[in-house]
Tab-separated table of C-alpha atoms in Angstrom:
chain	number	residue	atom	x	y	z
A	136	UNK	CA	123.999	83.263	83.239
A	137	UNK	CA	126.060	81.773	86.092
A	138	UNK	CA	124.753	78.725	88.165
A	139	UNK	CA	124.245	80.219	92.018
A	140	UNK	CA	124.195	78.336	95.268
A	141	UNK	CA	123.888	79.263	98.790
A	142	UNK	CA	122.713	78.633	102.060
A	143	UNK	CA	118.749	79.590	102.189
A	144	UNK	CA	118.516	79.036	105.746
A	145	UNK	CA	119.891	80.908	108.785
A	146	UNK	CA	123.683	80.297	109.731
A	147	UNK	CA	124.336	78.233	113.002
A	148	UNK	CA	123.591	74.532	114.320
A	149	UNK	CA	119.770	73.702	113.188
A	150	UNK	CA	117.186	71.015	112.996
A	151	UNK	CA	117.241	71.583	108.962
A	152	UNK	CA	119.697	73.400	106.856
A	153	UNK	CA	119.020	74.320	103.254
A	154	UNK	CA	121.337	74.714	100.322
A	155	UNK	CA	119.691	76.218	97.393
A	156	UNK	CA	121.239	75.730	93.477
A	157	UNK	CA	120.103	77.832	91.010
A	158	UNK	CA	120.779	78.096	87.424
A	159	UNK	CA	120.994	76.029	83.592
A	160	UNK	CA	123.377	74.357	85.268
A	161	UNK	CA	121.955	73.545	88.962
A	162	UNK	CA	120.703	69.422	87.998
A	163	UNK	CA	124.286	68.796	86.667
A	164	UNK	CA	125.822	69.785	89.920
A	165	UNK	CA	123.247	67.882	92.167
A	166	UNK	CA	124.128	64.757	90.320
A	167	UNK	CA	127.429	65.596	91.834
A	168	UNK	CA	126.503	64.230	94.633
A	169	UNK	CA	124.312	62.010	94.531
A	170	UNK	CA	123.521	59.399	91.661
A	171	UNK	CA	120.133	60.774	90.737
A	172	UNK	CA	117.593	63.017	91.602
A	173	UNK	CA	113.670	63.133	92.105
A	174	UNK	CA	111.290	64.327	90.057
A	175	UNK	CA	110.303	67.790	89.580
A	176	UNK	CA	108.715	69.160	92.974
A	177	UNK	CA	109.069	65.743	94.578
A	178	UNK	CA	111.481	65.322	97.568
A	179	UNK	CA	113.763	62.492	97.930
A	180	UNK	CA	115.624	60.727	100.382
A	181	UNK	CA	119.467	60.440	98.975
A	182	UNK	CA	123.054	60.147	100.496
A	183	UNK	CA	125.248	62.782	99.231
A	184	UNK	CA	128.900	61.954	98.741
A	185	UNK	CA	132.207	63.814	97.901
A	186	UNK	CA	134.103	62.666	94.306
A	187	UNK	CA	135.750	59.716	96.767
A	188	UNK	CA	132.616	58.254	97.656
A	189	UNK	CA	132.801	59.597	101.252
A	190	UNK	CA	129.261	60.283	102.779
A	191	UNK	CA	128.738	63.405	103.686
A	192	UNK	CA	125.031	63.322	105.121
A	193	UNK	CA	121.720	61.803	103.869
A	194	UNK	CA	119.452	64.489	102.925
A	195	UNK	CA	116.191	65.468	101.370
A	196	UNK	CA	116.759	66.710	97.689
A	197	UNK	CA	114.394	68.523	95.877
A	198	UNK	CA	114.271	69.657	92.469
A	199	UNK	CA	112.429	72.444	90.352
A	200	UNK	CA	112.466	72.405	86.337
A	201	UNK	CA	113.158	75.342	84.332
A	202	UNK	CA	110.007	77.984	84.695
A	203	UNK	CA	108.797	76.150	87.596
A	204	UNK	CA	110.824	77.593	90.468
A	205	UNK	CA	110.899	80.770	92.447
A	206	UNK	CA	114.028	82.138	90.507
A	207	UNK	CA	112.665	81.118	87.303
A	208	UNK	CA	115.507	78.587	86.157
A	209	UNK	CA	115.633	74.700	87.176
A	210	UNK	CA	116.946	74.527	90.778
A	211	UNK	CA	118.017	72.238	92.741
A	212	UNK	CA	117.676	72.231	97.183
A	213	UNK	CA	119.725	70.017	99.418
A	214	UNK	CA	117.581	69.540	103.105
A	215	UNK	CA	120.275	68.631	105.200
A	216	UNK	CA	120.961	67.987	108.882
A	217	UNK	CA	121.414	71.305	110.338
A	218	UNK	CA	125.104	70.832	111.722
A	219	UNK	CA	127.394	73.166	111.113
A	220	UNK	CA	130.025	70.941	110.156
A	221	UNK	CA	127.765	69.600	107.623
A	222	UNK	CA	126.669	72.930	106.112
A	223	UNK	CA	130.191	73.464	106.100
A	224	UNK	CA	131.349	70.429	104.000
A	225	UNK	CA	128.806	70.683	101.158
A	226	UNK	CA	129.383	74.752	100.652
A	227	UNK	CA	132.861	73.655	100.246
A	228	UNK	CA	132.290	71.192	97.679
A	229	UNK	CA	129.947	73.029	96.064
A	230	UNK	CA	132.509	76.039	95.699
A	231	UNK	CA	135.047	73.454	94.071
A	232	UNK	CA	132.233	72.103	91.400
A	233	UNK	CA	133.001	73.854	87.628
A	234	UNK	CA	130.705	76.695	86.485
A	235	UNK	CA	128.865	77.288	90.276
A	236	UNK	CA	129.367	80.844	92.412
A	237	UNK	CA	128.363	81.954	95.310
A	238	UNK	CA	125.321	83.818	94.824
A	239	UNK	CA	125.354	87.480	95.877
A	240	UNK	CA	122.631	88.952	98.211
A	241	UNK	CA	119.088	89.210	97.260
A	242	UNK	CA	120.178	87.004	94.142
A	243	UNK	CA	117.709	84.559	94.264
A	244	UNK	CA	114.744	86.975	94.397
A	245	UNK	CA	116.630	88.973	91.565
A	246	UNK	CA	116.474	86.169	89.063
A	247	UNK	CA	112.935	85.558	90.112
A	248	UNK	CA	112.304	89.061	88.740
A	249	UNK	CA	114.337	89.125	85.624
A	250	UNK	CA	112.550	86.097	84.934
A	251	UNK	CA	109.389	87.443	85.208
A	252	UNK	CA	108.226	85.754	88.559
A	253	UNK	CA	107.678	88.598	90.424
A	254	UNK	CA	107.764	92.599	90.189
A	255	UNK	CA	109.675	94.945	91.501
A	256	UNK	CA	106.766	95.655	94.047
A	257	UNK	CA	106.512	92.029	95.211
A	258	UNK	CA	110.389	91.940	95.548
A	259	UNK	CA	109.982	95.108	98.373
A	260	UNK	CA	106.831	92.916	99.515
A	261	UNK	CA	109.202	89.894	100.177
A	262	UNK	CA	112.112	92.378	101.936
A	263	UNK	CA	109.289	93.605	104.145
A	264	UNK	CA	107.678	89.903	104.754
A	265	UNK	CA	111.075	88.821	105.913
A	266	UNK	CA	111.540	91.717	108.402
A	267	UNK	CA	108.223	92.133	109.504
A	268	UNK	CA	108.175	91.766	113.770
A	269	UNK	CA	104.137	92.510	113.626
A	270	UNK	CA	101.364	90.502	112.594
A	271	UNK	CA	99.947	93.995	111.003
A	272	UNK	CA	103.685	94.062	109.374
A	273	UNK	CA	102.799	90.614	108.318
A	274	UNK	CA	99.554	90.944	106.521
A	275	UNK	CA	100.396	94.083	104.690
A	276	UNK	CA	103.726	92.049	103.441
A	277	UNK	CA	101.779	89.471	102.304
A	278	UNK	CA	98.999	91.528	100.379
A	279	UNK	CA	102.210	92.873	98.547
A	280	UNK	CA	103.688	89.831	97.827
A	281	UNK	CA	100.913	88.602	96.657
A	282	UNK	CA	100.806	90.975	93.847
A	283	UNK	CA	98.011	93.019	95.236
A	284	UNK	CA	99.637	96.241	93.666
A	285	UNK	CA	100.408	95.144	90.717
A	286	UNK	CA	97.102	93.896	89.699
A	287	UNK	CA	95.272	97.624	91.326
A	288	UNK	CA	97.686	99.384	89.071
A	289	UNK	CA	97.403	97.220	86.175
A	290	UNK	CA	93.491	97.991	86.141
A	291	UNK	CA	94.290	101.789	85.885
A	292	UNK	CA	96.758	100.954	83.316
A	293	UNK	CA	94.427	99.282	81.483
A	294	UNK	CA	91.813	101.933	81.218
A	295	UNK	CA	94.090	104.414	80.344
A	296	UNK	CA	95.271	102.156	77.558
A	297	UNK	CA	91.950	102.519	76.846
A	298	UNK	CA	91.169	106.300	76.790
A	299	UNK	CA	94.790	107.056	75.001
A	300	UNK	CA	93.738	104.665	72.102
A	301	UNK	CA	90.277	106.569	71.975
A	302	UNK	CA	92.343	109.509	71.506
A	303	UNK	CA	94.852	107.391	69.003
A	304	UNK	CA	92.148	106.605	67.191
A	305	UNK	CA	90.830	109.957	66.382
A	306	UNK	CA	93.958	111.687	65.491
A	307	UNK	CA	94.684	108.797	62.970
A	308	UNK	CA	91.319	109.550	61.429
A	309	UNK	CA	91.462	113.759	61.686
A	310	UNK	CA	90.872	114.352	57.891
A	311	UNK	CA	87.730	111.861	58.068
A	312	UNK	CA	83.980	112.179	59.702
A	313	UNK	CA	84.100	110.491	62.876
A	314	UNK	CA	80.914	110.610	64.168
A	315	UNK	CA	81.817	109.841	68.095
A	316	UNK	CA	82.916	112.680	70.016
A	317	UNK	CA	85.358	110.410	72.538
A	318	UNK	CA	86.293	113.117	75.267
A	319	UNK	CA	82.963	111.976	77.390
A	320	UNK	CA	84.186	108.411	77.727
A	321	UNK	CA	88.362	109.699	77.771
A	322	UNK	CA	87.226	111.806	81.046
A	323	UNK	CA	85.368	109.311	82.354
A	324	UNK	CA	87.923	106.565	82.494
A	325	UNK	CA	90.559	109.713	83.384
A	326	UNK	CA	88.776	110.578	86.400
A	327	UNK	CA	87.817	107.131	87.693
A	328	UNK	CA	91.697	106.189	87.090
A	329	UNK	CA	93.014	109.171	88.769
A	330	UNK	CA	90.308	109.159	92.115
A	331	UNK	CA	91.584	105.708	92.879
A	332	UNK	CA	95.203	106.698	92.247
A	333	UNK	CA	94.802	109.545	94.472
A	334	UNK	CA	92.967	107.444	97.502
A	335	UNK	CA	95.971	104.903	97.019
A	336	UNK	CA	98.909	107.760	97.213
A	337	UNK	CA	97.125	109.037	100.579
A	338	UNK	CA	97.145	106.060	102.105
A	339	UNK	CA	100.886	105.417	101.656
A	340	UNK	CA	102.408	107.414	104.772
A	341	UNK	CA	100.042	105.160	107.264
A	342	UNK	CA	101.365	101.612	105.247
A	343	UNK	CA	104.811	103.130	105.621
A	344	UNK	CA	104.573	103.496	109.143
A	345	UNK	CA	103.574	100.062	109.421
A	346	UNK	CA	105.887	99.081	107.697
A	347	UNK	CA	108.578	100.709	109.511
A	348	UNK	CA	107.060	101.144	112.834
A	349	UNK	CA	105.268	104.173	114.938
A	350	UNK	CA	106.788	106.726	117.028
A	351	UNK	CA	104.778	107.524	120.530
A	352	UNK	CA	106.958	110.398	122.162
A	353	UNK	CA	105.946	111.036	125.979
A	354	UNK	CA	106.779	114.568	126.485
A	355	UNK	CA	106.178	116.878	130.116
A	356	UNK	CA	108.470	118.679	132.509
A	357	UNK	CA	111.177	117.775	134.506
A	358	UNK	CA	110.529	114.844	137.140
A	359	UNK	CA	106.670	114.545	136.166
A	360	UNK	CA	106.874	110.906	135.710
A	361	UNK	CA	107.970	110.287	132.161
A	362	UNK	CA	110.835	107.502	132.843
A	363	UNK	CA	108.600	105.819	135.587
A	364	UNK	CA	105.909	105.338	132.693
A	365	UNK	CA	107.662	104.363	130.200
A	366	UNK	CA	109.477	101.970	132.950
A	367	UNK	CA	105.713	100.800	133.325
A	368	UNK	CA	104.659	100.448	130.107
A	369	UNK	CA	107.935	98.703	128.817
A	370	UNK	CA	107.578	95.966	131.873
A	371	UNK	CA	111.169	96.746	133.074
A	372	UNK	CA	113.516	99.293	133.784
A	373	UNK	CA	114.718	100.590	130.672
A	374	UNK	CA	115.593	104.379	132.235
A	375	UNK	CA	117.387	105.774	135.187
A	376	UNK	CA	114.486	107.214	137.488
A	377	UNK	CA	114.987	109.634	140.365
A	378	UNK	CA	113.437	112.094	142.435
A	379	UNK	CA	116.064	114.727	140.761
A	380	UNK	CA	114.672	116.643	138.127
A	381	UNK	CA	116.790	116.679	134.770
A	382	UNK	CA	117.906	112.818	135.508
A	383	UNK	CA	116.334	111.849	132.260
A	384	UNK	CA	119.819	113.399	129.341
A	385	UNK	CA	118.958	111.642	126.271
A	386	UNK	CA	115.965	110.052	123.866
A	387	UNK	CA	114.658	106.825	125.347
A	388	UNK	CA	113.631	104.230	123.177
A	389	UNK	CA	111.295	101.140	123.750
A	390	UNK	CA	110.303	99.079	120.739
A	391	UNK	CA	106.677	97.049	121.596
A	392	UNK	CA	104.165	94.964	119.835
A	393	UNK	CA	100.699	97.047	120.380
A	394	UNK	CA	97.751	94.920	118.806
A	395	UNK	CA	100.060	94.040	115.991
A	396	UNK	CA	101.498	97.568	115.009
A	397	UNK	CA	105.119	98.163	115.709
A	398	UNK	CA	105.307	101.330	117.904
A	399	UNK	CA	108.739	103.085	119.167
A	400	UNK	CA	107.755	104.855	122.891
A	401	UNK	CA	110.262	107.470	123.283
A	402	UNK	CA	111.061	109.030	126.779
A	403	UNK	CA	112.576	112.152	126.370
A	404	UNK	CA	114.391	115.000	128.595
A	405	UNK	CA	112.140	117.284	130.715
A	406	UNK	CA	111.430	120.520	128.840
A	407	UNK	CA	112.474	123.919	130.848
A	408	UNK	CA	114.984	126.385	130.787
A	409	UNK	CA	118.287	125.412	131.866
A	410	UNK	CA	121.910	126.942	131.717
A	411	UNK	CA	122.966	123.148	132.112
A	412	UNK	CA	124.919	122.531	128.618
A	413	UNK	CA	124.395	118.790	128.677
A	414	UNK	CA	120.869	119.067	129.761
A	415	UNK	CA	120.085	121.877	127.287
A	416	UNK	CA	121.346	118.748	123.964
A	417	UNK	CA	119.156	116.274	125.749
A	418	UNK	CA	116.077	119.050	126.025
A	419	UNK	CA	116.691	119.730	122.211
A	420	UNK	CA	117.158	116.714	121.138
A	421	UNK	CA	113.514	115.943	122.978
A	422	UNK	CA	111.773	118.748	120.689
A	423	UNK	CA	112.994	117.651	117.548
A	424	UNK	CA	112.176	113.969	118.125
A	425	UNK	CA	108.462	115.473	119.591
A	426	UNK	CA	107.876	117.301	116.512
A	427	UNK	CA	108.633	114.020	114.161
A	428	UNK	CA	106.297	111.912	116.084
A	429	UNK	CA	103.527	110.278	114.477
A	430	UNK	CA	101.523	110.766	118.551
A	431	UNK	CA	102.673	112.631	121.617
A	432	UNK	CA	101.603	112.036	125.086
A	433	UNK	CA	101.580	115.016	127.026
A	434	UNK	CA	102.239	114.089	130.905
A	435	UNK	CA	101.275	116.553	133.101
A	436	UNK	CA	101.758	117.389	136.486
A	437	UNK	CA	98.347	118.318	138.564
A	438	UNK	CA	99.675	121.587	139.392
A	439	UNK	CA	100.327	122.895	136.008
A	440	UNK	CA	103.306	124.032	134.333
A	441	UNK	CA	104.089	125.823	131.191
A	442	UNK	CA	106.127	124.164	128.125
A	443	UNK	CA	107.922	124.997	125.019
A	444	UNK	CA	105.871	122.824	123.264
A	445	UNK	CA	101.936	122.922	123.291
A	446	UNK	CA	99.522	120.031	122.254
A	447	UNK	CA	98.401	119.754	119.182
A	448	UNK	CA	94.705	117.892	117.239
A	449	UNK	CA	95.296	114.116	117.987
A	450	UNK	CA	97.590	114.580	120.970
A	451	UNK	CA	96.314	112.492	123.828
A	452	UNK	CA	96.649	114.853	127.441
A	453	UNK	CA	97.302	112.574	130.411
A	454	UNK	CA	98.129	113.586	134.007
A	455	UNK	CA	101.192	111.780	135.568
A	456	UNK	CA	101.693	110.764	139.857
A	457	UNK	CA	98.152	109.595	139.931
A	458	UNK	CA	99.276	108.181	143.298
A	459	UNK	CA	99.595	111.562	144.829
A	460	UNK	CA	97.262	113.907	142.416
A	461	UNK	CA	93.972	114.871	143.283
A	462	UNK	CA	93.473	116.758	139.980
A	463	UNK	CA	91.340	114.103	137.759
A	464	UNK	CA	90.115	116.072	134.787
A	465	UNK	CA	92.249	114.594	132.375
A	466	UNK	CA	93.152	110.634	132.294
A	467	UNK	CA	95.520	109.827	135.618
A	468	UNK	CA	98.502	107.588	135.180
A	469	UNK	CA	100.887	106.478	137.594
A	470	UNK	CA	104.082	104.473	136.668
A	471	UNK	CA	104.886	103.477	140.279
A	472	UNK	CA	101.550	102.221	141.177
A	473	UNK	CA	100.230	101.364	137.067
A	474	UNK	CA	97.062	102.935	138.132
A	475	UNK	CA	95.778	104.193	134.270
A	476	UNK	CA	98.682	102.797	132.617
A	477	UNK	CA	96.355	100.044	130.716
A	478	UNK	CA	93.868	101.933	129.486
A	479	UNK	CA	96.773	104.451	128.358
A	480	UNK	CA	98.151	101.692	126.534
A	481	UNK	CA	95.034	100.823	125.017
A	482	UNK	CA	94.179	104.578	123.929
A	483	UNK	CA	97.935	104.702	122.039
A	484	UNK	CA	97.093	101.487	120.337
A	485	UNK	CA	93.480	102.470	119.211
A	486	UNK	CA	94.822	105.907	118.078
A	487	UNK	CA	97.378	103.804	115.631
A	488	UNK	CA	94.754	101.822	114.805
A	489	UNK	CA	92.874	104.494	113.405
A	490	UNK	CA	95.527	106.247	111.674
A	491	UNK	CA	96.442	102.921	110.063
A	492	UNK	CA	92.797	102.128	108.557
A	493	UNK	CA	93.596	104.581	105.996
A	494	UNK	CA	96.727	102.480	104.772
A	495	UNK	CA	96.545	101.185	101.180
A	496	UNK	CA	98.650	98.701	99.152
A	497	UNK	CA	101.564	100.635	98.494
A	498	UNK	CA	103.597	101.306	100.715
A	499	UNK	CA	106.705	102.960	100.500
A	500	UNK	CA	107.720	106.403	99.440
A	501	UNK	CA	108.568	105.190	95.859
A	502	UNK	CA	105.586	104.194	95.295
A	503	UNK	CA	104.006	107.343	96.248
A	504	UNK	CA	105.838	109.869	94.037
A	505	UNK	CA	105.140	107.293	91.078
A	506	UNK	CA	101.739	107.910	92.481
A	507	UNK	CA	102.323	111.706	92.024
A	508	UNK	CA	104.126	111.836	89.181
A	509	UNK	CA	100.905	109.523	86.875
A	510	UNK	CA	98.486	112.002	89.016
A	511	UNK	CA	100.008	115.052	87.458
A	512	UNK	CA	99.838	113.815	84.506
A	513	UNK	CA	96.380	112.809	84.577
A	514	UNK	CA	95.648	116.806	85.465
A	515	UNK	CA	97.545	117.637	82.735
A	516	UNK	CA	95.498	115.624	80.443
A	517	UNK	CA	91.999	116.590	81.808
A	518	UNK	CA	92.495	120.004	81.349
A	519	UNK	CA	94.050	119.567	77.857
A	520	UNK	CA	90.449	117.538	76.781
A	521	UNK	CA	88.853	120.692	77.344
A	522	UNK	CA	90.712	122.534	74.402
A	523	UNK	CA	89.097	119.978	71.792
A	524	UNK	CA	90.533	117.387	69.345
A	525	UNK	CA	93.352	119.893	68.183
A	526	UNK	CA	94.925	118.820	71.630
A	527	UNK	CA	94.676	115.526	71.253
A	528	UNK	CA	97.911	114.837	70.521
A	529	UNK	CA	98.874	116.412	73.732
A	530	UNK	CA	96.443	114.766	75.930
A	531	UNK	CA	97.515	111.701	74.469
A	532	UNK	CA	101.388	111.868	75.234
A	533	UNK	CA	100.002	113.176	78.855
A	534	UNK	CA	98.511	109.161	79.058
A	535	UNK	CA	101.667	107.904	78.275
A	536	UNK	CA	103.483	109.217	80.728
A	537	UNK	CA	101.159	108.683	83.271
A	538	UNK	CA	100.989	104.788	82.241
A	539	UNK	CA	105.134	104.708	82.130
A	540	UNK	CA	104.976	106.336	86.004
A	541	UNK	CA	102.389	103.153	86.880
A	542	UNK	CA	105.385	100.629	84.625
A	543	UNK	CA	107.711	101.894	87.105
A	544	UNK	CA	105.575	101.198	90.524
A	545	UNK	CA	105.937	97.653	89.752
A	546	UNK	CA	109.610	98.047	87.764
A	547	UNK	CA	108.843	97.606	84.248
A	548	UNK	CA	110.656	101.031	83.722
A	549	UNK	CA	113.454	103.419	84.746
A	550	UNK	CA	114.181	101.606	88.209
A	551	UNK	CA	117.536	100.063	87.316
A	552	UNK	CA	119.189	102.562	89.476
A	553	UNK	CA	116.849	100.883	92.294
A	554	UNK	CA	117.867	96.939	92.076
A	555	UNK	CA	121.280	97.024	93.945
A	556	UNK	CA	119.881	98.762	96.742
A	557	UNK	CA	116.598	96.796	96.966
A	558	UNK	CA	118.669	93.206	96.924
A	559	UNK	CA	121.590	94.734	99.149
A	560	UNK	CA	119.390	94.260	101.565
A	561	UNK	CA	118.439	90.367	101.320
A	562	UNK	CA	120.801	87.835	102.399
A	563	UNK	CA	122.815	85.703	100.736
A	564	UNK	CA	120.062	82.712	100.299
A	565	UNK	CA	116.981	84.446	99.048
């Protein structure tokens, strides 16, 4: 396999850049340049030169033996000043030194799984560690990364191991006395696996969202308030407000950090009936985005008005122009004045909040139809117990495939087709 290098840290003038080398053949090409190296996972203070003798900086070099390093092979890091120039020089070098490439993106963490340092999950867990904005985004990358799924599904795996040698064990011995009638402890370990698997696949679409953020659409009539809100709530003005009604063409978006959940607000068009052809995209444009929201907020006017769209369970109902409405059964708001704009805020966020206690480990939609597919065949091998030992056989292949669906959550199986798009996404360092 090829000896990599590339720059692990981000491109531009820094305090510290680093240059990692990995491969059989990284040591070799440190001693390039410079005339020895530190010990394994010691740093050490060296001058790196070109093949003339020319300095090029002095830098802190650290080395990693074979088995020892994130990638899995011996690797070798140069910590150098963080000029550009610099950076510059040594990837040059490097380039012209025999048997070294460029490594690809995401070919770092690629190696680390081929060589059995991480799994596939952990690999999404570091993707989703290095993009997470939130410190919610944060925690649930780390819990992956830390190989929190792959040790939850390597219990269920484990038991039914367990139940399909049970069931091994009795077809092998078919034409003999066995005295032990299996199924009650097979269903047992069946229905414990599958309860947990089934709490875990639930729990997937509120880690996804956190993962990839929430979607709050604020949704009401024409020139009810919606822009001057959203003006509010964003700190700035981030639409075009006016006393005309239809001012408001197009979907509105304002990323924010709400108690550590990433949450889109979306201000969208004013829903009524309009011959206006421009108006009319924005307007339908406004439902479809309302009816993929994960919340709406319903601003009404204190006079009432009908829409095309009615609240649903879990909607929150707020009236807008609390400066000028005397109508105060529902939660006031006004974006001019911020009266009830706070505790609007805080309603959205403990709303998410909610929603998101039911989030598990996994977290994508991979892992969920893996999920699926092992709970299926858990069903399938439940009701096959209840035919007797001449299904056996049956029940037993049933286990296997519900054991190869947990191999591929974490990538032991039939994810190839996966890798280049997973490490597509990393950069060129990591």
């Amino acid at each position: 396999m090829d000896t990599i290098f590339a720059l692990a840290t981000a491109q531009g003038k820094a305090g510290v850049s680093v240059i990692r080398i990995s491969g059989a053949r990284a040591w070799d090409a440190g001693l390039v340049f410079c005339s020895n190296l530190p010990a394994s996972h010691k740093a050490g203070l060296r001058s790196l030169t070109d093949k003339n003798g020319a300095l090029i900086d002095q830098a802190l070099v650290l080395t990693f033996e074979d088995r020892k390093s994130f990638t899995g092979e011996p690797v070798v890091e140069f910590h150098l000043h963080g000029s550009t120039a610099i950076v510059s020089r040594m990837m040059e070098l490097l380039g012209e030194v025999d048997s070294l490439r460029l490594a690809e993106p995401g070919e770092f963490t690629r190696r680390a799984l081929e060589n059995g340092k991480l799994d596939l999950a952990q690999v999404e867990g570091l993707a989703d560690l290095i993009d997470a904005e939130t410190e919610a985004q944060r925690k649930q990358a780390v819990r992956v990364l830390a190989g929190d799924l792959g040790r939850t599904a390597e219990v269920w795996r484990t038991d039914l191991i367990r139940a399909a040698s049970l069931l091994e064990a009795t077809i092998d011995f078919a034409d003999e006395d066995v005295p032990v009638d299996v199924t009650p402890e097979v269903m047992e370990l069946l229905e414990r696996s599958q309860a947990a698997i089934v709490k875990e696949a639930e729990g997937v679409k509120s880690a996804e969202r956190i993962r990839t953020g929430f979607e709050v659409a604020i949704i009401g009539a024409p020139n009810v308030g919606k822009s001057t809100l959203l003006n509010s709530i964003a700190g700035r003005d981030a639409a075009i407000t006016s006393e005309y009604a239809g001012t408001t063409r197009d979907v509105i978006e304002v990323k924010l950090d709400l108690n550590g959940l990433a949450v889109t607000i979306l201000d969208t068009a004013g829903l009524r009936e309009t011959e206006d052809f421009v108006e009319k995209i924005g307007i339908d444009r406004a439902l479809q985005r309302a009816e993929t929201a994960d919340l709406r907020v319903f601003l009404k006017s204190f006079d009432g008005e009908d829409l095309p769209l009615s609240p649903q369970t879990g909607d929150i109902e707020v009236v807008g122009k609390a400066d000028i409405s005397s109508d105060r059964g529902l939660m006031a708001v006004s974006g001019k004045t911020g009266e009830g704009v706070d505790d609007l805020v805080s309603l959205i966020s403990n709303t998410l909040l909610d929603r998101s206690a039911s989030a598990g480990i996994a977290t994508r939609e991979r892992h969920r139809q893996a999920l699926i597919v092992s709970m299926q065949c858990l069903d399938a091998a439940k009701s096959g117990l209840n035919f007797g030992p001449d299904h056996y056989d049956i029940v037993a292949e049933d286990l296997r495939s519900a054991i190869r669906a947990l191999n591929s959550l974490i990538g032991h199986v039939d994810v190839e087709n996966l890798l280049d798009e997973i490490f597509s996404s990393f950069c060129l360092g990591k």
